[in-house]
Every structure is written in structure tokens, then in C-alpha cells.
XYZ file of C-alpha atoms in Angstrom:
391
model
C 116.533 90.015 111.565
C 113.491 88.072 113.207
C 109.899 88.035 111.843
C 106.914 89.245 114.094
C 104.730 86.561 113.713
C 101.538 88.443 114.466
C 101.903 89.533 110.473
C 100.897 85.825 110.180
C 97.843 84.173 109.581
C 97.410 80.276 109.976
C 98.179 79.823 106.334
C 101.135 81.952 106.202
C 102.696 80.543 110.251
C 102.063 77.090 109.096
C 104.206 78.200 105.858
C 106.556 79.693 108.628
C 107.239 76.518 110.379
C 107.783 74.359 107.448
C 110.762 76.659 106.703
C 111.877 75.483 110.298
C 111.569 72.028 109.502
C 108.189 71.612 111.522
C 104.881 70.250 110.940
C 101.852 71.981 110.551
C 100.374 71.316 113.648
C 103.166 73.224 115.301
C 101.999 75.887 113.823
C 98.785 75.677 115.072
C 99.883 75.293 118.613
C 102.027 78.206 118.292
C 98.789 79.887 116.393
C 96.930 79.309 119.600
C 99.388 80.824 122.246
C 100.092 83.989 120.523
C 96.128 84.587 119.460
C 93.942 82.577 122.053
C 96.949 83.160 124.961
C 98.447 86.231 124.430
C 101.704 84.700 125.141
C 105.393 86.760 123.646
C 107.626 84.864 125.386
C 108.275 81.339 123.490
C 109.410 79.959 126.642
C 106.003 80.402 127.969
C 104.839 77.639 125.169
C 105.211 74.709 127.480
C 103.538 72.017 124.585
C 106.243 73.304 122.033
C 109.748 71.259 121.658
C 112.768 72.941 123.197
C 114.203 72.379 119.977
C 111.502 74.527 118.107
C 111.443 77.192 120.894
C 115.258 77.723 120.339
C 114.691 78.272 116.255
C 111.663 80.470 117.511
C 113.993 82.639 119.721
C 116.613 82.778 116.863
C 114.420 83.895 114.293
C 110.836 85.192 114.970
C 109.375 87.490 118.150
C 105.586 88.444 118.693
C 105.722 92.395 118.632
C 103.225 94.326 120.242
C 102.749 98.176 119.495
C 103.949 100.398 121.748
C 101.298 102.917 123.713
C 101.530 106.425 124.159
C 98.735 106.945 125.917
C 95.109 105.362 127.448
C 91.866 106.975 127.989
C 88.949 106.190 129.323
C 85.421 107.303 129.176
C 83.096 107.730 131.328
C 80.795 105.474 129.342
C 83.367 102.708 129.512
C 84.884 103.389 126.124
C 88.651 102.744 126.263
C 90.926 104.818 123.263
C 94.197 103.904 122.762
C 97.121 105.695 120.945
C 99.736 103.334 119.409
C 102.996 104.105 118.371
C 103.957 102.348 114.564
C 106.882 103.767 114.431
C 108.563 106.749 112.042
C 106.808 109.580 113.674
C 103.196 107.930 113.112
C 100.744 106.745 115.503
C 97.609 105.298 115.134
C 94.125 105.041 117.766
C 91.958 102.158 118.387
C 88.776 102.339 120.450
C 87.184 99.537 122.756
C 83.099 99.992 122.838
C 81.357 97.824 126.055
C 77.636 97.698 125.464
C 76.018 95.388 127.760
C 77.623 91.850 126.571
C 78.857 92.850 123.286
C 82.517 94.204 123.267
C 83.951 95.734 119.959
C 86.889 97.388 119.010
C 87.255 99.898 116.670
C 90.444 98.774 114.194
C 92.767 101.206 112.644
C 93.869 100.291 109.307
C 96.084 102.905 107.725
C 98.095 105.849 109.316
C 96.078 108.853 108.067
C 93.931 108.624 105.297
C 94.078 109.472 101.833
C 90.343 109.671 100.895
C 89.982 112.681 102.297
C 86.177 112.863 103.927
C 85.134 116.166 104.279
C 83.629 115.578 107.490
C 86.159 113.131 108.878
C 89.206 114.876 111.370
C 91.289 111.592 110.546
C 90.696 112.376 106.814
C 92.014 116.253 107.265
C 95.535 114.994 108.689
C 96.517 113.133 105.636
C 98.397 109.941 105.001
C 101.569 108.142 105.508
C 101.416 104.757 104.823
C 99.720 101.671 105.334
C 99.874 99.523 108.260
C 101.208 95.764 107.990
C 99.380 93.071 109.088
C 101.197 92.809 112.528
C 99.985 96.247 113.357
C 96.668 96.091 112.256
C 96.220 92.220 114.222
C 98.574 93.737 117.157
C 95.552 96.742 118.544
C 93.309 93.737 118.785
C 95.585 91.200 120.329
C 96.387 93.845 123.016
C 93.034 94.843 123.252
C 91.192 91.371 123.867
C 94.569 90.376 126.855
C 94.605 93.545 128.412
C 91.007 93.657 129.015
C 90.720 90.443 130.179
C 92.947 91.161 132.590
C 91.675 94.435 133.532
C 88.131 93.028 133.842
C 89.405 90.148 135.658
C 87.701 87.547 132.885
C 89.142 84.675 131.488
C 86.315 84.732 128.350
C 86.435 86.368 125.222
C 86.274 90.371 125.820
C 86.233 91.331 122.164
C 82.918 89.877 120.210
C 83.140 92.133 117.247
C 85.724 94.082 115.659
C 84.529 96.865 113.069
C 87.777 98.299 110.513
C 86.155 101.652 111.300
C 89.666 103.633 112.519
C 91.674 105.499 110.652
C 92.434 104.511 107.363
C 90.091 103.161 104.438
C 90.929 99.518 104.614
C 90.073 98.569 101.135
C 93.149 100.528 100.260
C 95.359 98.216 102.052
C 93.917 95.005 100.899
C 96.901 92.746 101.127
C 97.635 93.698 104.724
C 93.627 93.516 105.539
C 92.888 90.205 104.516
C 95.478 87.851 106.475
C 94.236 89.824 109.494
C 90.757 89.389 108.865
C 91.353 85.771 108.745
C 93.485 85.477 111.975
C 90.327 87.372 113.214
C 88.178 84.840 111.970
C 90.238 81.689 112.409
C 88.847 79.125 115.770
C 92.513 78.764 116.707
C 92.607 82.464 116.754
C 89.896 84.969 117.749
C 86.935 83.018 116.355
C 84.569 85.554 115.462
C 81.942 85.339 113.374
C 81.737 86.959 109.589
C 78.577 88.375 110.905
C 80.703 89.834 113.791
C 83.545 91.412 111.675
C 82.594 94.466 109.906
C 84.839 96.255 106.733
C 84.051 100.051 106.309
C 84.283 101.676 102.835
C 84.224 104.614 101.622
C 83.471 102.618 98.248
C 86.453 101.349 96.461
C 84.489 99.327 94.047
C 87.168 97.025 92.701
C 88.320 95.549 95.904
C 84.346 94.993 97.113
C 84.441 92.772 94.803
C 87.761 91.311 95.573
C 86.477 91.121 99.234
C 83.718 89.192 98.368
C 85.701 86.508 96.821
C 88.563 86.264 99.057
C 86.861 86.965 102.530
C 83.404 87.823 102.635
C 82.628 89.333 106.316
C 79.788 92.224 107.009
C 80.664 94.902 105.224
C 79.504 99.154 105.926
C 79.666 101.424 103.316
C 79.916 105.174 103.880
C 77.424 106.983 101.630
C 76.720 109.991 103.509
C 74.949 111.564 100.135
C 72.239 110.492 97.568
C 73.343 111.853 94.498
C 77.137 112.000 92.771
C 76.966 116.294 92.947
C 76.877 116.235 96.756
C 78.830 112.473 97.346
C 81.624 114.388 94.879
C 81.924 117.000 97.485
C 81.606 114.814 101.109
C 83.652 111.603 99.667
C 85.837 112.515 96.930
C 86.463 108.957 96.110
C 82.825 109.106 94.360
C 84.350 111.147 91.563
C 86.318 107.790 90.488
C 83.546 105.276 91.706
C 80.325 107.309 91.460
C 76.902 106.055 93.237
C 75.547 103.718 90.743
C 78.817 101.462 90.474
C 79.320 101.334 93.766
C 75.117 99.984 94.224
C 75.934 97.713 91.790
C 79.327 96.439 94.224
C 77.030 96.123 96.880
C 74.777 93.967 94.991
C 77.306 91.525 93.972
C 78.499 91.755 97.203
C 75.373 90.324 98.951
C 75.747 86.626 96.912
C 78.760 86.484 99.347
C 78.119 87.988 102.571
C 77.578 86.608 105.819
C 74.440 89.033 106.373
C 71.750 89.683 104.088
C 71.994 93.373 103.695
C 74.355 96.731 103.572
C 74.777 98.517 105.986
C 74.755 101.970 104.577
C 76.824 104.864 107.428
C 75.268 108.161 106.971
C 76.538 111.331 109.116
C 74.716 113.736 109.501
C 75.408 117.151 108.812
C 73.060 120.412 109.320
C 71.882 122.359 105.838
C 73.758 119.422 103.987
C 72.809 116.575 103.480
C 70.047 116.275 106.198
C 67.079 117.603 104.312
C 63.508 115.459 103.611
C 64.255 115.592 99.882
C 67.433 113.745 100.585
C 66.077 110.981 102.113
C 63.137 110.717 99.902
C 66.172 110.509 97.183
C 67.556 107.498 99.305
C 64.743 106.096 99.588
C 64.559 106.003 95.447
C 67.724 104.601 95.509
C 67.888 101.622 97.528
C 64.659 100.838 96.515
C 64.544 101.024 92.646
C 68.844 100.664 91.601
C 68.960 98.862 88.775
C 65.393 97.725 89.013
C 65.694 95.723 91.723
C 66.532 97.731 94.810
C 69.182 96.645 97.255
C 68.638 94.885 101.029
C 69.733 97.629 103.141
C 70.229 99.305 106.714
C 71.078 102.852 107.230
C 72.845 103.671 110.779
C 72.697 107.719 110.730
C 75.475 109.164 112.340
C 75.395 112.199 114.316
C 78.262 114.188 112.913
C 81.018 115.095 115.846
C 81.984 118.086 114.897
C 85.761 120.453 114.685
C 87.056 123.710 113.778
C 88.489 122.793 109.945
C 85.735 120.856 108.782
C 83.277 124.149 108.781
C 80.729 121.906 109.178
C 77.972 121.255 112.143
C 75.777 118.365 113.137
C 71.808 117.945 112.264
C 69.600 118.687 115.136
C 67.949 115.973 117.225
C 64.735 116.874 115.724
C 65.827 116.669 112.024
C 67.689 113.362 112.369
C 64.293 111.822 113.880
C 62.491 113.048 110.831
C 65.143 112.155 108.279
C 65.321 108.772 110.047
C 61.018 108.577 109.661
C 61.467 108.643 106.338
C 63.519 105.983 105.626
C 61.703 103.553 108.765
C 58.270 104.734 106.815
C 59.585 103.483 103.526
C 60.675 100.028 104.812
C 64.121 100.675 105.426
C 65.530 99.351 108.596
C 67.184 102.500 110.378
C 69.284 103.297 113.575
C 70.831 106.203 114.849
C 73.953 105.431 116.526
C 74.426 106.240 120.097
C 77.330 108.635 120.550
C 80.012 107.297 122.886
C 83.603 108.118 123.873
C 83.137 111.382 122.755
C 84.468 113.043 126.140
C 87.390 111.271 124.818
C 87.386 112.058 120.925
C 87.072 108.370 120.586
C 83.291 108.868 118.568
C 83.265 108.491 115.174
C 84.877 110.545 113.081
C 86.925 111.645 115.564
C 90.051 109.603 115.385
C 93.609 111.585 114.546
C 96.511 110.095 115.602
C 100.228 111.918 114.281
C 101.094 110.984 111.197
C 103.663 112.095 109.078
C 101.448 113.554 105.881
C 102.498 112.631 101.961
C 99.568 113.794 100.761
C 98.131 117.781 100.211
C 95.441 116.599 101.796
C 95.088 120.872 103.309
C 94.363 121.746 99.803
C 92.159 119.240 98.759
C 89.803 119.666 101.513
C 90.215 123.813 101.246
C 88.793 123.450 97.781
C 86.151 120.814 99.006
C 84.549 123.767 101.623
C 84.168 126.014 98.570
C 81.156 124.037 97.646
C 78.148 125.605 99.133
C 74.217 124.826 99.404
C 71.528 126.730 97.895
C 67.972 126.756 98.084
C 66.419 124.731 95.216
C 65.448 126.886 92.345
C 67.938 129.612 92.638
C 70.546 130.280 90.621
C 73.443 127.811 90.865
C 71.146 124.968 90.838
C 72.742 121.184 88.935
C 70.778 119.704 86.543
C 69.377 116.312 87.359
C 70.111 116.588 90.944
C 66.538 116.898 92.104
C 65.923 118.442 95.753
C 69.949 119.587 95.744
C 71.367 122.440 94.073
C 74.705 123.358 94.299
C 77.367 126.112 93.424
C 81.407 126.968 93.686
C 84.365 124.840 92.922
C 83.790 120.877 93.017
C 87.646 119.242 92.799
């Protein structure tokens, strides 16, 4: 059986090709011609022995992902299905905005956090993607486009692991593909450029941080642990104030000096003045020292099983006011692909679910909103009260 050497990263070709007999350069020419090329076809590597094509041919290959299917926006945004194989497929999505390029990276097939307001999160999880397959989306992505756009540059200038999947859960497959992301003889973007999404998996922050710091998004979407509980049930391991304190010890390693903190949006929820006055406590007074911060509000995109609906225009603005009144840098990101389902959120490829993922989030809907002061309400949750069945 060959090996697809996209699941490589310098470290582990150059490891490769000293099993061969080579020399480490060699594996940075052949680095270069599958990353900065695009090349498949050894043949094609005209700097590269005939001797070390020939063990290439017998024993590794350069295996792209199959497509099922391309659309395009009318905004420009490009979403692409990918077949991984075993019933489960997997969407990327390529963002143009003016001369910045990013793609949006699939990590997992599924997910197993199980967002309430996420439609990846409601089809469950298979299994984690290798390295090959997360590395492949972008090395199709960045040839393809160069090709279709006629350029010989670099197409992709940032890459954000903001698909489907929570990437933190599939560490050991993230990180060798981060660093062929990062790597000069590769992609050679910048840490600042390369962004890791979270739901909050506090242990492997930290691991991140050590092992390959890049710009790191964390999805908070709540202010306090009874409402973060219900929206990301991963808070009920790693609850608000130890994942603040990740971030902190995150920020002596990061290539930026704040968090971005993703926030969606959703009507009657989590949208209210009290909870951004209650975000405003937070990032400015955890652990007595606040936390250097950006919040990017998301409009939520909404679907039928999430029984949820997005914040009006008008109440983002004034939820974003007061967090820009308070100091806090804050966007609102532009929605775009979403004639496509290709906006956040929306991802759902077909994957083959091992998780009751239907009953989970059934229970999570059974948690309702009340008005403060009536009956129902959660002690030391100030401005939220709450009432049903929290999982």
C-alpha cells in the first residue's frame, strides 16, 4: 500500500525520505512541488532523480479528495463538497474579499459538540479527518483557483479551521497541517493569517499554545455557564471561567495580541442589553485583570431543527454599542455565501452519525427564556433567568 504524502508535514516527508535512502533536501524539493506546485504526478518533478521518482511511484501518491459537487455564489464565495470516503463528506468554503482570499477548513466529519445553533452540529459525528484530508481542501483550493482566476500568485492568504468539526478534538491530525500551512516551502502563511476555532476545549488551548501557536477564535456565544450550558454543551465540562483563564495563557503565545471571541446572535436569547453589559464584566474584570479581546457578532443563519431565529438588525447594532462603548473592539460579520448555505453555521455535509446527537439537542430546546424576576429564575445569573431541562 502507498502513503499519501499530503498527511505529511516537512518534519514528517523529510522522515519519509530518509526511509528511502534520501537526504533531507529531497524532501524539501518534493515539499515544494506537491504544496507550492500542486504537482501529483512524480514524473512532473523534473529536479528529482529518476531513481527517487521510481521509489516515489512504488510507494507514496499525492491524493486529492474527490468532489461531489461546486457552488458558487453570487458574491464570489465558492463551497465545495468533498467526498472522504465511507459514506461521509465534508464542505469547505472559499471567501474573496477584495485582496484577501480565505478558505474555510473542515476538520472533522460531523461534529460531536453539538451547538445548539449550529446545522453541522445537529447531523452528528463520524470520525475525524487525517491530515491528508484536512491539508487536501486547501491544496485543491489554492491550484484550482489559480487556475480558474488565471493567477500565478498565492489565491489563499488566510485559512480559518471554521468548517465542520471542532478541531481541537482532532489535535494530532490538526497540528502537522497547520504547519504545512505555515511552512515557506509550503503555503507560507502567516500565524496571524491562520485562525483555530473552539468551542473551548481547555486542555488542548493550552497544548496549542505550546506546540503551534497561530490566531486562535473562540466560540462563546453566552456570558454566563446557565445559558453557555444550554448553546455549547461543552461548557458543562469546561465552564466560562476556565476557559478565560485558557485564553489568558494563551495570549503569552499567540501571534496576535487578543481573542477573538465569535458570538451568534440569536433573537430573545442571548441578544439582550443585560447580556452584553455581562460581557462586558467579563472580559474586562476575569480574574482581575480582564482579557485583550475582539468580539465578531454573528448573525445567526437560521433552519427548521434548531427552533431558533436570528437578532434583528436593530438589536445587533445596539448589542454591538455596548461592547464598542465599553472599549471592546467589535465587528459584525458580513453574511456571505448564504444563497449557497456556505455562511456560517451552515455547513452539513453526509456523514454517517455515531453519536445521538437527535436527542441531545431535543433535550437542549427544552430550555426556555423567561423574563427576569418570574418564576424559574437561576440564582446568580443576573439579567438571565432560565427554566426546563438543562442536559
Amino acid at each position: 500500500m502507498t502513503v499519501n504524502l499530503l498527511n505529511f508535514d516537512l518534519k514528517g516527508l523529510t522522515a519519509f525520505c530518509a526511509d528511502l535512502g534520501e537526504k533531507s533536501f529531497r524532501a524539501t524539493q518534493l515539499f515544494r512541488w506537491i504544496h507550492q506546485k500542486g504537482a501529483f504526478d512524480f514524473d512532473q518533478m523534473s529536479d528529482l532523480a529518476k531513481p527517487l521518482r521510481d521509489k516515489l511511484t512504488r510507494t507514496a501518491h499525492v491524493q486529492a479528495l474527490k468532489i461531489i459537487s461546486q457552488k458558487e455564489s453570487s458574491d464570489g464565495t465558492i463551497k465545495w463538497l468533498f467526498d472522504v470516503g465511507g459514506g461521509d463528506a465534508v464542505e469547505s468554503v472559499f471567501i474573496p474579499e477584495g485582496s484577501r482570499g480565505t478558505l474555510c477548513v473542515s476538520s472533522q466529519a460531523g461534529c460531536a459538540v453539538g451547538c445548539r445553533f449550529c446545522s453541522t452540529g445537529h447531523q452528528g459525528f463520524s470520525r475525524n479527518l487525517n491530515t491528508g484530508e484536512i491539508i487536501a481542501q486547501l491544496w485543491f483550493a489554492e491550484h484550482y483557483l489559480r487556475q480558474h482566476l488565471a493567477s500565478s500568485d498565492r489565491v489563499i492568504s488566510n485559512v480559518v479551521m471554521m468548517g465542520m468539526g471542532e478541531p481541537l478534538q482532532n489535535y494530532s491530525a490538526l497540528v502537522p497541517a497547520l504547519r504545512t500551512m505555515l511552512d515557506d516551502h509550503g503555503y507560507g502563511l502567516s500565524r496571524r493569517r491562520v485562525t483555530v476555532s473552539t468551542s473551548g476545549v481547555v486542555p488542548m488551548i493550552d497544548r496549542l499554545g505550546a506546540d503551534c501557536p497561530v490566531a486562535l477564535a473562540v466560540s462563546l456565544h453566552a456570558p454566563t455557564d446557565v445559558l453557555r450550558d444550554n448553546l455549547v454543551p461543552i461548557n458543562q465540562k469546561y465552564p466560562i471561567a476556565e476557559l478565560l483563564d485558557a485564553c489568558q495563557r494563551y495570549l503569552e503565545f499567540a501571534p496576535r495580541d487578543f481573542i477573538t471571541f465569535e458570538y451568534c446572535m440569536l433573537d430573545g436569547v442571548n441578544d439582550q442589553i443585560e447580556h452584553a453589559l455581562q460581557l462586558v464584566e467579563l472580559m474586562k474584570h476575569h480574574a482581575g485583570r480582564g482579557i485583550s479581546c475582539k468580539f465578531n457578532l454573528i448573525p445567526f443563519n437560521p433552519f427548521p431543527e434548531s427552533g431558533l431565529t436570528c437578532s434583528s438588525k436593530s438589536q445587533v447594532a445596539v448589542f454591538a454599542k455596548v461592547l464598542t462603548d465599553s472599549g471592546i473592539v467589535t465587528t459584525i460579520r458580513k453574511t456571505r455565501g448564504d444563497d449557497i448555505d456556505a455562511a456560517c453555521g451552515q455547513l452539513a455535509g453526509e456523514v454517517m452519525d455515531r453519536t445521538r446527537v437527535g436527542v441531545r439537542i431535543e433535550r437542549q430546546r427544552t430550555f426556555k427564556i423567561v423574563p427576569i424576576g418570574s418564576t424559574g429564575d437561576v440564582e446568580g445569573s443576573p439579567g438571565l433567568a432560565a427554566k426546563g431541562t438543562i442536559p
